[in-house]
Short mmCIF file of C-alpha atoms in Angstrom, two decimals:
data_model
loop_
_atom_site.label_atom_id
_atom_site.label_comp_id
_atom_site.label_asym_id
_atom_site.label_seq_id
_atom_site.Cartn_x
_atom_site.Cartn_y
_atom_site.Cartn_z
CA MET A 1 21.75 -49.40 38.74
CA SER A 2 20.45 -45.91 38.17
CA ARG A 3 18.35 -45.60 35.05
CA PHE A 4 18.60 -41.83 34.99
CA PRO A 5 21.43 -40.40 32.90
CA LEU A 6 24.46 -38.89 34.50
CA ASP A 7 24.92 -35.18 34.04
CA SER A 8 28.05 -34.37 32.05
CA LYS A 9 29.71 -32.75 35.05
CA ASP A 10 29.19 -35.97 37.04
CA VAL A 11 30.87 -38.26 34.52
CA ARG A 12 34.08 -39.68 35.92
CA GLU A 13 37.13 -40.52 33.86
CA ASP A 14 36.16 -44.15 33.98
CA LYS A 15 36.67 -46.23 30.87
CA ASP A 16 33.75 -48.51 31.51
CA ILE A 17 31.21 -45.74 31.14
CA SER A 18 30.14 -44.31 27.79
CA VAL A 19 28.14 -41.11 27.51
CA SER A 20 26.71 -39.62 24.34
CA SER A 21 23.90 -37.34 23.32
CA PRO A 22 23.49 -34.18 21.32
CA SER A 23 20.80 -33.02 23.72
CA GLY A 24 22.12 -34.28 26.99
CA PRO A 25 23.56 -37.49 28.36
CA SER A 26 22.51 -41.02 27.54
CA PRO A 27 19.19 -42.35 28.94
CA GLU A 28 21.04 -45.11 30.73
CA VAL A 29 24.50 -45.63 32.15
CA THR A 30 26.02 -47.93 29.56
CA ARG A 31 28.99 -50.14 30.38
CA LEU A 32 31.06 -50.98 27.34
CA GLY A 33 30.18 -54.43 26.10
CA GLU A 34 26.92 -54.78 28.05
CA TRP A 35 24.64 -53.28 25.41
CA THR A 36 27.12 -52.81 22.57
CA THR A 37 25.45 -53.22 19.18
CA SER A 38 26.89 -56.24 17.38
CA ARG A 39 27.03 -56.67 13.63
CA ARG A 40 24.54 -59.53 13.91
CA GLU A 41 22.06 -57.36 15.78
CA LEU A 42 22.52 -54.54 13.28
CA TRP A 43 21.90 -56.82 10.31
CA CYS A 44 18.83 -58.33 11.97
CA PHE A 45 17.61 -54.76 12.44
CA TYR A 46 18.06 -54.24 8.70
CA LEU A 47 16.35 -57.58 7.98
CA TYR A 48 13.20 -56.50 9.80
CA ALA A 49 12.99 -53.47 7.51
CA ILE A 50 12.97 -55.83 4.52
CA GLY A 51 9.95 -57.66 5.92
CA ASN A 52 8.04 -54.56 6.97
CA ASN A 53 8.44 -53.09 3.50
CA GLY A 54 4.98 -51.58 3.16
CA LEU A 55 3.98 -53.66 0.14
CA ALA A 56 0.95 -55.02 2.00
CA GLY A 57 -0.34 -52.16 4.14
CA PHE A 58 1.03 -49.24 2.14
CA ARG A 59 0.76 -50.37 -1.47
CA PHE A 60 -1.41 -53.38 -2.31
CA ALA A 61 -4.08 -53.00 0.39
CA PRO A 62 -4.99 -49.40 -0.67
CA SER A 63 -5.08 -50.50 -4.33
CA GLN A 64 -7.21 -53.53 -3.52
CA ILE A 65 -9.77 -51.59 -1.51
CA GLN A 66 -10.11 -49.02 -4.30
CA ASN A 67 -10.39 -51.86 -6.84
CA LEU A 68 -13.21 -53.44 -4.83
CA LEU A 69 -15.01 -50.11 -4.43
CA HIS A 70 -14.77 -49.45 -8.16
CA SER A 71 -16.06 -52.93 -9.00
CA ALA A 72 -18.97 -52.54 -6.55
CA GLY A 73 -19.81 -48.94 -7.50
CA TYR A 74 -22.05 -47.49 -10.21
CA ASP A 75 -22.09 -44.67 -12.73
CA PRO A 76 -23.91 -41.67 -11.12
CA SER A 77 -25.28 -40.56 -14.51
CA GLN A 78 -27.64 -43.57 -14.40
CA PRO A 79 -30.04 -44.88 -11.73
CA PRO A 80 -28.29 -46.46 -8.72
CA PHE A 81 -26.43 -49.67 -9.68
CA ALA A 82 -27.93 -49.63 -13.18
CA LYS A 83 -24.58 -49.17 -14.91
CA PRO A 84 -21.17 -50.34 -13.64
CA CYS A 85 -18.32 -47.85 -13.39
CA GLY A 86 -16.25 -47.49 -16.53
CA ARG A 87 -12.60 -46.52 -16.93
CA GLY A 88 -12.20 -42.78 -16.46
CA SER A 89 -15.86 -42.21 -15.55
CA ASP A 90 -17.26 -41.07 -12.22
CA CYS A 91 -17.91 -43.87 -9.77
CA VAL A 92 -19.98 -43.64 -6.60
CA LEU A 93 -21.20 -45.74 -3.68
CA PRO A 94 -23.37 -45.06 -0.61
CA PHE A 95 -21.02 -44.61 2.35
CA MET A 96 -21.60 -43.11 5.80
CA GLY A 97 -25.07 -41.82 4.94
CA HIS A 98 -24.22 -40.22 1.58
CA VAL A 99 -23.55 -41.25 -2.00
CA ARG A 100 -19.89 -40.43 -2.50
CA ASN A 101 -17.21 -40.54 -5.15
CA ILE A 102 -14.99 -43.56 -4.44
CA ASN A 103 -11.92 -41.30 -4.19
CA SER A 104 -13.76 -39.38 -1.49
CA ILE A 105 -14.53 -42.66 0.26
CA ILE A 106 -10.84 -43.60 0.23
CA LEU A 107 -9.93 -40.25 1.77
CA LEU A 108 -12.59 -40.67 4.47
CA ILE A 109 -11.38 -44.18 5.30
CA ASN A 110 -7.82 -42.89 5.55
CA GLY A 111 -8.92 -40.12 7.87
CA ILE A 112 -10.71 -42.65 10.09
CA TYR A 113 -7.76 -45.02 10.35
CA PHE A 114 -5.36 -42.14 11.01
CA ALA A 115 -7.63 -41.06 13.89
CA ILE A 116 -7.66 -44.59 15.34
CA GLN A 117 -3.91 -44.80 14.91
CA ALA A 118 -3.37 -41.47 16.67
CA VAL A 119 -5.38 -42.57 19.72
CA MET A 120 -3.51 -45.87 19.86
CA LEU A 121 -0.12 -44.16 19.75
CA LEU A 122 -1.30 -41.71 22.39
CA VAL A 123 -2.05 -44.60 24.73
CA ILE A 124 0.78 -47.00 23.98
CA GLY A 125 3.42 -44.80 22.37
CA ALA A 126 4.94 -43.92 25.73
CA TRP A 127 5.39 -47.57 26.64
CA ALA A 128 8.57 -47.56 24.56
CA ASP A 129 10.15 -45.38 27.28
CA TYR A 130 9.72 -47.81 30.15
CA GLY A 131 11.31 -51.14 30.95
CA THR A 132 11.54 -53.40 27.93
CA TRP A 133 8.03 -52.91 26.57
CA ARG A 134 8.90 -51.60 23.11
CA PRO A 135 9.95 -54.99 21.63
CA ASN A 136 6.74 -56.58 22.95
CA ILE A 137 4.63 -53.92 21.25
CA LEU A 138 6.51 -54.44 18.01
CA ILE A 139 5.96 -58.21 18.21
CA PHE A 140 2.22 -57.73 18.77
CA PHE A 141 1.72 -55.42 15.79
CA THR A 142 3.93 -57.60 13.61
CA ILE A 143 1.76 -60.65 14.35
CA LEU A 144 -1.39 -58.59 13.69
CA SER A 145 0.06 -57.38 10.39
CA ILE A 146 0.88 -60.93 9.32
CA CYS A 147 -2.60 -62.20 10.24
CA THR A 148 -4.41 -59.45 8.34
CA SER A 149 -2.22 -60.06 5.29
CA PHE A 150 -3.43 -63.66 5.15
CA ALA A 151 -7.02 -62.67 5.98
CA TRP A 152 -7.31 -60.94 2.59
CA LEU A 153 -7.50 -64.39 0.99
CA GLY A 154 -11.07 -64.51 2.25
CA VAL A 155 -12.12 -61.48 0.18
CA GLN A 156 -13.27 -62.80 -3.19
CA GLU A 157 -16.17 -60.65 -4.41
CA PRO A 158 -16.81 -56.88 -4.79
CA SER A 159 -19.95 -57.35 -2.67
CA GLN A 160 -17.61 -57.90 0.29
CA TRP A 161 -16.30 -54.32 0.05
CA ARG A 162 -17.72 -53.29 3.45
CA GLY A 163 -15.83 -56.05 5.22
CA ALA A 164 -12.79 -55.21 3.11
CA VAL A 165 -12.89 -51.63 4.43
CA PHE A 166 -12.55 -53.00 7.96
CA LEU A 167 -9.77 -55.33 6.88
CA TYR A 168 -8.01 -52.45 5.12
CA VAL A 169 -7.95 -50.44 8.34
CA LEU A 170 -6.54 -53.48 10.16
CA SER A 171 -3.85 -53.74 7.47
CA VAL A 172 -2.55 -50.19 7.43
CA ILE A 173 -2.54 -49.48 11.18
CA PRO A 174 -0.17 -52.37 12.10
CA PHE A 175 2.22 -51.38 9.29
CA GLN A 176 2.53 -47.83 10.60
CA CYS A 177 2.81 -48.98 14.22
CA CYS A 178 5.45 -51.58 13.31
CA PHE A 179 7.49 -48.92 11.56
CA THR A 180 7.14 -46.52 14.51
CA PHE A 181 8.27 -49.00 17.18
CA TRP A 182 10.98 -50.52 14.98
CA TYR A 183 12.37 -47.09 14.11
CA ALA A 184 12.26 -46.10 17.78
CA ALA A 185 15.06 -48.62 18.40
CA ILE A 186 17.53 -46.49 16.42
CA PRO A 187 18.73 -44.24 19.29
CA GLY A 188 19.73 -47.24 21.39
CA VAL A 189 21.20 -49.16 18.46
CA VAL A 190 23.25 -46.17 17.26
CA ARG A 191 24.34 -44.96 20.70
CA ASN A 192 25.74 -48.43 21.40
CA LEU A 193 27.62 -48.87 18.14
CA PRO A 194 31.31 -49.47 18.97
CA GLU A 195 32.41 -46.45 16.91
CA VAL A 196 29.87 -44.15 18.58
CA GLN A 197 30.87 -45.40 22.04
CA ALA A 198 34.51 -44.79 21.11
CA SER A 199 33.67 -41.27 19.92
CA ALA A 200 31.83 -40.54 23.15
CA ASP A 201 34.83 -41.77 25.12
CA GLU A 202 37.15 -39.48 23.13
CA ALA A 203 34.86 -36.52 23.78
CA LYS A 204 34.75 -37.36 27.49
CA LYS A 205 38.54 -37.43 27.64
CA GLY A 206 38.86 -34.18 25.71
CA PHE A 207 40.35 -35.66 22.54
CA LYS A 208 37.51 -34.20 20.48
CA SER A 209 34.91 -31.51 21.10
CA LEU A 210 31.33 -32.30 22.04
CA ASP A 211 30.15 -30.69 18.79
CA GLU A 212 32.37 -33.06 16.81
CA HIS A 213 30.94 -36.02 18.68
CA PHE A 214 27.38 -34.77 18.22
CA ARG A 215 27.94 -34.47 14.46
CA PHE A 216 29.47 -37.95 14.40
CA GLU A 217 26.49 -39.46 16.22
CA SER A 218 24.04 -37.56 14.00
CA LEU A 219 25.72 -38.92 10.87
CA ALA A 220 25.66 -42.40 12.41
CA ARG A 221 21.90 -42.14 12.94
CA ASN A 222 21.40 -41.00 9.36
CA ARG A 223 23.69 -43.79 8.12
CA ILE A 224 21.73 -46.49 9.98
CA SER A 225 18.38 -45.00 8.93
CA ASN A 226 19.30 -44.67 5.29
CA THR A 227 21.12 -47.99 5.10
CA SER A 228 18.21 -49.92 6.61
CA LEU A 229 15.68 -48.49 4.19
CA ALA A 230 18.07 -48.65 1.21
CA ILE A 231 18.68 -52.35 1.86
CA SER A 232 14.95 -52.89 2.27
CA SER A 233 14.25 -51.12 -1.02
CA ALA A 234 16.93 -53.09 -2.85
CA VAL A 235 15.59 -56.44 -1.65
CA GLN A 236 12.06 -55.30 -2.50
CA VAL A 237 13.05 -55.47 -6.16
CA LEU A 238 13.65 -59.20 -5.75
CA ILE A 239 10.38 -59.61 -3.83
CA LEU A 240 8.49 -57.73 -6.54
CA ALA A 241 10.14 -59.86 -9.23
CA ILE A 242 8.79 -62.96 -7.47
CA MET A 243 5.37 -61.28 -7.30
CA ILE A 244 5.44 -60.66 -11.05
CA GLY A 245 6.02 -64.38 -11.51
CA ILE A 246 3.07 -65.12 -9.21
CA LEU A 247 0.87 -62.82 -11.31
CA LYS A 248 1.86 -64.64 -14.49
CA VAL A 249 0.87 -67.96 -12.93
CA LEU A 250 -2.45 -66.52 -11.73
CA LYS A 251 -3.12 -64.89 -15.15
CA SER A 252 -4.12 -61.72 -13.34
CA ASP A 253 -4.68 -59.68 -16.52
CA THR A 254 -7.18 -62.10 -18.09
CA SER A 255 -10.21 -61.02 -16.02
CA VAL A 256 -11.38 -58.69 -13.27
CA GLU A 257 -11.96 -61.70 -11.01
CA ASN A 258 -8.40 -62.97 -11.49
CA ASN A 259 -7.07 -59.48 -10.87
CA THR A 260 -8.96 -59.23 -7.57
CA LYS A 261 -7.73 -62.65 -6.44
CA ALA A 262 -4.18 -61.73 -7.44
CA PHE A 263 -4.25 -58.72 -5.11
CA ASN A 264 -5.13 -61.03 -2.21
CA VAL A 265 -2.39 -63.53 -3.03
CA LEU A 266 0.22 -60.74 -3.13
CA LEU A 267 -1.00 -59.45 0.23
CA ALA A 268 -0.67 -62.92 1.77
CA PHE A 269 2.78 -63.36 0.23
CA SER A 270 3.86 -60.06 1.80
CA GLY A 271 2.72 -61.36 5.18
CA GLY A 272 4.86 -64.45 4.75
CA VAL A 273 7.92 -62.34 3.95
CA LEU A 274 7.36 -60.26 7.09
CA LEU A 275 7.12 -63.42 9.20
CA LEU A 276 10.46 -64.74 7.94
CA CYS A 277 12.26 -61.40 8.32
CA ALA A 278 10.88 -60.44 11.74
CA ILE A 279 11.83 -63.56 13.70
CA PRO A 280 15.64 -62.95 13.70
CA TRP A 281 15.22 -59.40 15.03
CA PHE A 282 12.90 -60.58 17.80
CA ILE A 283 15.48 -63.17 18.85
CA VAL A 284 18.68 -61.10 18.56
CA GLU A 285 17.61 -57.63 19.70
CA LYS A 286 19.12 -56.62 23.04
CA ARG A 287 16.36 -55.42 25.32
CA ARG A 288 18.13 -52.31 26.52
CA PRO A 289 16.47 -51.01 29.71
CA GLY A 290 14.30 -47.95 29.60
CA LEU A 291 13.02 -45.73 32.39
CA VAL A 292 11.32 -46.84 35.60
CA LEU A 293 7.55 -46.29 35.66
CA PRO A 294 6.95 -43.29 37.96
CA PRO A 295 5.15 -43.96 41.28
CA GLY A 296 1.40 -43.54 40.96
CA SER A 297 1.46 -44.06 37.21
CA SER A 298 0.23 -47.01 35.18
CA PHE A 299 0.67 -48.13 31.61
CA ALA A 300 -2.96 -47.14 31.01
CA THR A 301 -2.34 -43.47 31.87
CA ILE A 302 1.35 -42.83 31.24
CA GLY A 303 0.79 -42.12 27.54
CA PHE A 304 -1.66 -39.30 28.27
CA LYS A 305 0.60 -37.92 30.99
CA GLN A 306 3.65 -37.96 28.75
CA THR A 307 1.83 -36.36 25.84
CA LEU A 308 0.36 -33.58 27.95
CA PHE A 309 3.67 -33.04 29.69
CA SER A 310 5.73 -33.00 26.49
CA LEU A 311 3.24 -30.66 24.82
CA ARG A 312 3.56 -28.30 27.77
CA GLU A 313 7.33 -28.57 27.75
CA CYS A 314 7.47 -27.92 24.01
CA PHE A 315 6.55 -24.33 24.80
CA ARG A 316 9.78 -24.15 26.80
CA LEU A 317 11.71 -25.78 23.97
CA LYS A 318 11.17 -23.16 21.29
CA GLN A 319 13.09 -24.90 18.51
CA THR A 320 11.39 -28.23 19.24
CA PHE A 321 7.99 -26.56 19.17
CA LEU A 322 8.71 -24.84 15.83
CA TYR A 323 9.78 -28.15 14.35
CA LEU A 324 6.66 -29.83 15.77
CA ILE A 325 4.48 -27.34 13.90
CA TYR A 326 6.42 -27.90 10.68
CA PHE A 327 6.29 -31.68 11.10
CA PHE A 328 2.54 -31.51 11.67
CA LEU A 329 1.76 -29.34 8.63
CA MET A 330 4.18 -30.85 6.11
CA GLY A 331 3.31 -34.40 7.16
CA ASP A 332 -0.37 -33.63 6.66
CA ALA A 333 0.20 -32.10 3.24
CA LEU A 334 2.53 -34.79 1.90
CA ASN A 335 0.68 -37.84 3.25
CA THR A 336 -2.65 -36.59 1.94
CA ALA A 337 -1.14 -35.68 -1.43
CA MET A 338 0.26 -39.21 -1.72
CA THR A 339 -3.21 -40.62 -1.05
CA VAL A 340 -4.71 -38.35 -3.73
CA VAL A 341 -2.08 -39.41 -6.27
CA ALA A 342 -2.56 -43.08 -5.35
CA THR A 343 -6.28 -42.87 -6.11
CA LEU A 344 -5.54 -41.16 -9.45
CA GLN A 345 -2.81 -43.71 -10.22
CA ASN A 346 -5.03 -46.72 -9.53
CA SER A 347 -7.71 -45.32 -11.82
CA VAL A 348 -5.24 -44.52 -14.63
CA VAL A 349 -3.86 -48.08 -14.70
CA SER A 350 -7.35 -49.59 -14.21
CA TYR A 351 -6.33 -51.35 -10.95
CA SER A 352 -4.12 -53.79 -12.85
CA THR A 353 -2.00 -55.79 -10.40
CA SER A 354 0.69 -56.36 -13.02
CA GLN A 355 0.91 -52.65 -13.92
CA LEU A 356 0.94 -51.62 -10.27
CA THR A 357 3.61 -54.18 -9.41
CA LEU A 358 5.84 -52.90 -12.21
CA LEU A 359 5.28 -49.36 -10.97
CA TYR A 360 6.32 -50.47 -7.50
CA VAL A 361 9.50 -51.98 -8.96
CA VAL A 362 10.38 -48.57 -10.40
CA ALA A 363 9.40 -46.84 -7.16
CA THR A 364 11.50 -49.25 -5.11
CA ILE A 365 14.59 -48.87 -7.29
CA SER A 366 14.33 -45.09 -7.36
CA GLY A 367 13.62 -45.01 -3.61
CA SER A 368 16.67 -47.12 -2.88
CA LEU A 369 18.85 -44.92 -5.08
CA GLY A 370 17.38 -41.80 -3.49
CA LEU A 371 18.25 -42.95 0.01
CA TYR A 372 21.73 -44.11 -0.94
CA LEU A 373 22.61 -41.02 -2.95
CA SER A 374 21.28 -38.67 -0.29
CA TRP A 375 23.43 -40.41 2.31
CA LEU A 376 26.52 -40.20 0.06
CA VAL A 377 25.93 -36.51 -0.58
CA GLN A 378 25.40 -35.77 3.10
CA LYS A 379 28.48 -37.74 4.12
CA LYS A 380 30.78 -36.27 1.43
CA PHE A 381 29.81 -32.63 1.93
CA GLY A 382 28.81 -32.76 5.61
CA ILE A 383 25.38 -31.30 4.89
CA SER A 384 23.11 -30.96 7.90
CA THR A 385 19.95 -33.01 8.30
CA LYS A 386 17.87 -29.84 8.07
CA ARG A 387 19.33 -28.81 4.72
CA MET A 388 18.92 -32.29 3.31
CA SER A 389 15.28 -32.18 4.36
CA LEU A 390 14.79 -28.77 2.73
CA PHE A 391 16.07 -30.11 -0.59
CA SER A 392 13.26 -32.68 -0.56
CA VAL A 393 10.77 -29.99 0.47
CA PHE A 394 11.51 -28.09 -2.74
CA TRP A 395 10.55 -31.14 -4.82
CA ILE A 396 7.47 -31.73 -2.66
CA LEU A 397 6.23 -28.29 -3.71
CA VAL A 398 7.01 -29.01 -7.38
CA PHE A 399 5.08 -32.28 -7.12
CA MET A 400 2.03 -30.50 -5.68
CA ILE A 401 2.14 -27.78 -8.35
CA TRP A 402 2.04 -30.52 -10.98
CA GLY A 403 -1.08 -32.00 -9.42
CA LEU A 404 -2.61 -28.54 -9.15
CA ILE A 405 -2.23 -27.99 -12.90
CA GLY A 406 -4.58 -30.93 -13.43
CA VAL A 407 -7.48 -29.03 -11.87
CA HIS A 408 -8.29 -27.30 -15.17
CA THR A 409 -6.89 -29.69 -17.79
CA ASN A 410 -6.97 -33.38 -18.63
CA LYS A 411 -3.63 -33.25 -20.45
CA ILE A 412 -1.40 -33.41 -17.35
CA GLY A 413 -1.79 -33.59 -13.60
CA PHE A 414 -1.48 -37.35 -13.03
CA LYS A 415 -3.96 -38.07 -15.80
CA ASN A 416 -1.66 -40.19 -17.99
CA VAL A 417 0.27 -43.42 -17.57
CA TRP A 418 3.60 -41.73 -18.43
CA GLU A 419 3.04 -39.22 -15.61
CA ILE A 420 2.54 -42.04 -13.13
CA TRP A 421 5.84 -43.64 -14.18
CA LEU A 422 7.64 -40.30 -13.91
CA TYR A 423 6.08 -39.67 -10.51
CA GLN A 424 7.42 -42.97 -9.15
CA VAL A 425 10.96 -42.07 -10.26
CA VAL A 426 10.93 -38.48 -9.01
CA PHE A 427 9.27 -39.36 -5.73
CA GLY A 428 11.80 -42.07 -4.90
CA LEU A 429 14.86 -40.05 -5.86
CA LEU A 430 13.99 -36.60 -4.58
CA ILE A 431 10.98 -36.67 -2.24
CA GLY A 432 11.16 -40.00 -0.40
CA PRO A 433 14.31 -39.06 1.59
CA TRP A 434 12.22 -36.41 3.35
CA TYR A 435 10.67 -39.08 5.55
CA ILE A 436 14.06 -40.26 6.80
CA PHE A 437 15.55 -36.82 7.34
CA SER A 438 12.41 -35.48 9.00
CA GLN A 439 12.35 -38.45 11.40
CA THR A 440 16.08 -38.20 12.11
CA MET A 441 15.78 -34.51 12.87
CA ILE A 442 13.38 -35.32 15.71
CA PHE A 443 16.37 -36.75 17.58
CA GLU A 444 18.33 -33.55 16.93
CA VAL A 445 15.73 -31.22 18.45
CA SER A 446 14.64 -33.43 21.37
CA PRO A 447 16.21 -34.01 24.80
CA LEU A 448 17.75 -37.45 24.29
CA PRO A 449 17.13 -38.70 27.86
CA GLN A 450 13.44 -38.39 27.00
CA VAL A 451 13.78 -39.08 23.27
CA PHE A 452 11.04 -41.73 23.23
CA LEU A 453 8.66 -39.32 24.95
CA PHE A 454 9.22 -36.69 22.27
CA PHE A 455 9.43 -39.28 19.49
CA SER A 456 6.04 -40.61 20.60
CA LEU A 457 4.70 -37.06 20.67
CA PHE A 458 5.90 -36.44 17.14
CA SER A 459 4.43 -39.77 16.03
CA VAL A 460 1.05 -38.90 17.52
CA VAL A 461 1.18 -35.42 16.01
CA GLY A 462 2.19 -36.84 12.64
CA ARG A 463 -0.64 -39.36 12.64
CA THR A 464 -3.12 -36.74 13.88
CA SER A 465 -2.14 -34.33 11.12
CA ALA A 466 -2.75 -37.04 8.55
CA LEU A 467 -6.39 -37.34 9.56
CA ILE A 468 -7.15 -33.64 8.96
CA GLY A 469 -5.92 -33.52 5.36
CA PRO A 470 -8.03 -36.45 4.10
CA PHE A 471 -11.24 -35.03 5.59
CA VAL A 472 -10.59 -31.56 4.14
CA SER A 473 -9.62 -33.05 0.76
CA GLU A 474 -12.76 -35.19 0.69
CA ALA A 475 -14.88 -32.12 1.33
CA ILE A 476 -13.04 -30.24 -1.43
CA ILE A 477 -13.63 -33.04 -3.95
CA SER A 478 -17.35 -33.17 -3.09
CA ALA A 479 -17.72 -29.37 -3.24
CA SER A 480 -15.91 -29.14 -6.59
CA GLY A 481 -18.17 -31.58 -8.39
CA ASN A 482 -15.85 -34.58 -8.00
CA ASN A 483 -12.72 -32.84 -9.33
CA ASN A 484 -10.11 -35.25 -7.94
CA ASN A 485 -7.21 -32.80 -8.45
CA MET A 486 -8.77 -29.91 -6.55
CA PRO A 487 -7.27 -30.94 -3.14
CA PHE A 488 -3.83 -29.96 -4.47
CA ALA A 489 -4.82 -26.29 -4.09
CA PHE A 490 -5.22 -26.75 -0.35
CA LEU A 491 -2.25 -29.10 -0.01
CA PHE A 492 0.16 -26.82 -1.89
CA GLY A 493 -0.78 -23.87 0.33
CA LEU A 494 -0.39 -25.99 3.45
CA ALA A 495 3.02 -27.31 2.41
CA THR A 496 4.26 -23.84 1.49
CA PHE A 497 3.12 -22.42 4.81
CA SER A 498 4.86 -25.21 6.73
CA THR A 499 8.27 -24.31 5.26
CA VAL A 500 8.19 -21.01 7.16
CA PHE A 501 8.53 -22.91 10.43
CA VAL A 502 11.37 -25.20 9.40
CA PHE A 503 13.42 -22.20 8.26
CA MET A 504 13.00 -20.80 11.78
CA VAL A 505 14.43 -23.91 13.46
CA ASP A 506 18.01 -23.50 14.74
CA VAL A 507 19.50 -26.90 15.65
CA LYS A 508 22.39 -25.42 17.66
CA LYS A 509 19.99 -23.36 19.75
CA SER A 510 17.91 -26.48 20.20
CA ARG A 511 20.85 -28.33 21.75
CA VAL A 512 21.31 -25.57 24.32
CA GLU A 513 17.58 -25.49 25.07
CA CYS A 514 17.49 -29.27 25.49
CA GLU A 515 20.49 -29.27 27.84
CA GLU A 516 18.86 -26.58 29.97
CA PHE A 517 15.61 -28.51 29.88
CA VAL A 518 17.26 -31.71 31.13
CA ALA A 519 19.06 -29.85 33.92
CA ALA A 520 15.85 -28.12 35.03
CA GLU A 521 13.86 -31.37 35.05
CA ILE A 522 16.47 -33.52 36.77
CA GLY A 523 14.12 -34.19 39.67
CA HIS A 524 10.92 -34.79 37.71
CA ASP A 525 9.28 -38.14 38.43
CA LEU A 526 7.82 -38.46 34.96
CA PHE A 527 11.25 -39.14 33.56
CA GLY A 528 11.70 -42.19 35.69
CA MET A 529 14.59 -40.98 37.84
CA SER A 530 14.22 -43.63 40.45
CA THR A 531 16.78 -46.39 40.72
CA MET A 532 16.46 -50.11 40.52
#
């Protein structure tokens, strides 16, 4: 059957065909029942989110690598390695040809792995568009993530910090790639929900307007996004409770050595959870067909072609391009700011696994409540995705101002334990939802027949932006005499500047632009318009 979507004027009054898209028709002709999303598939989709919860790659791995660097480092006020680093004192290590503050090293490492990640997504990100490759990519990165989680058990001494840096990079990249290719399943899962198919059928028959259907599908995407992450966050509380029990058994607080080993055990445990939660999704997911690989193209080159093409076409899609700029700048500012706070947090709690785990419990509960409450508010009042995102942006700016205050004082600015606890609550409730709404809005400003192309572009841009901030922040810390709060000056300005672009984005205009774009490109080979 034809893989290219039908134009709305070509859709017949035929009950076995469902068409939906806020930016054009569906990327495949879907017969009711063939790809319909079942409750079992939907719950397996949610289950995967529980496993890929970020505890390994996003939380414990960064804390462990900083813990190892601190244990291996030395006080710069004394001869090299003459005096170990103390709590609250400067701590340095030779890295990449220079003696650097360990917070600077963390920022450099993050910049490096973001660069690697960006290149990888540039090459393989487009594979999600074609055939049934996306599930295979997700399986590969899931297995890699599980393996690296267990590999941490081999890191026992601070002297192994160089190897741990490599392992850290291998831990965080699979987590981000797993999230990207798992989240990329949402358009197909949502479009094939029975209620969304029914809404599309009503719109086709004239029982409701297209705008009403578009709003219905947009809310469905937000509902699935928020529900998946809210469920994941809720179950994380149970997972973290088990981890606290593990820490008690390991007596993690009795010595630095026990604390280091405890980090590794928690990382391995996280890998085991991912293994159990991923298998059902891999078995149940319906491999909905994508586009046909264009003649003369290969999987080795299609990513570059798609990225160059979509970048060029973004200039034709004004609203999409404006949102791309905003996504680039705000993502850079927020991701880097989170890294800066994480380094300050780890130092404040002295890398204690028990303290960090309790903090993650608070962060998980507040994050779950934030997602759930934001969805309830959006549903009750019909607030647009853009406005929901802007609400979080306001609190992002407040958060960065707080960090900026710490440049000239040691009283506040993520310098105290109580601030770290408050940060976890505020971030989960008010800032965390930005990630969901910003991702969901990509679907609202992209031509849906090529949604994976543009989603991949946004993913690459997002990962690329996150490598600039860490390098700039590292340079700022070094130039300011190791003032770890100084990067907030740059990050606050960057975040403020980015808001100008999101205010300029008009979602309704974007729909018109995307429809015109699809019509104009109806004969373009890159979109896989051949039949099979």
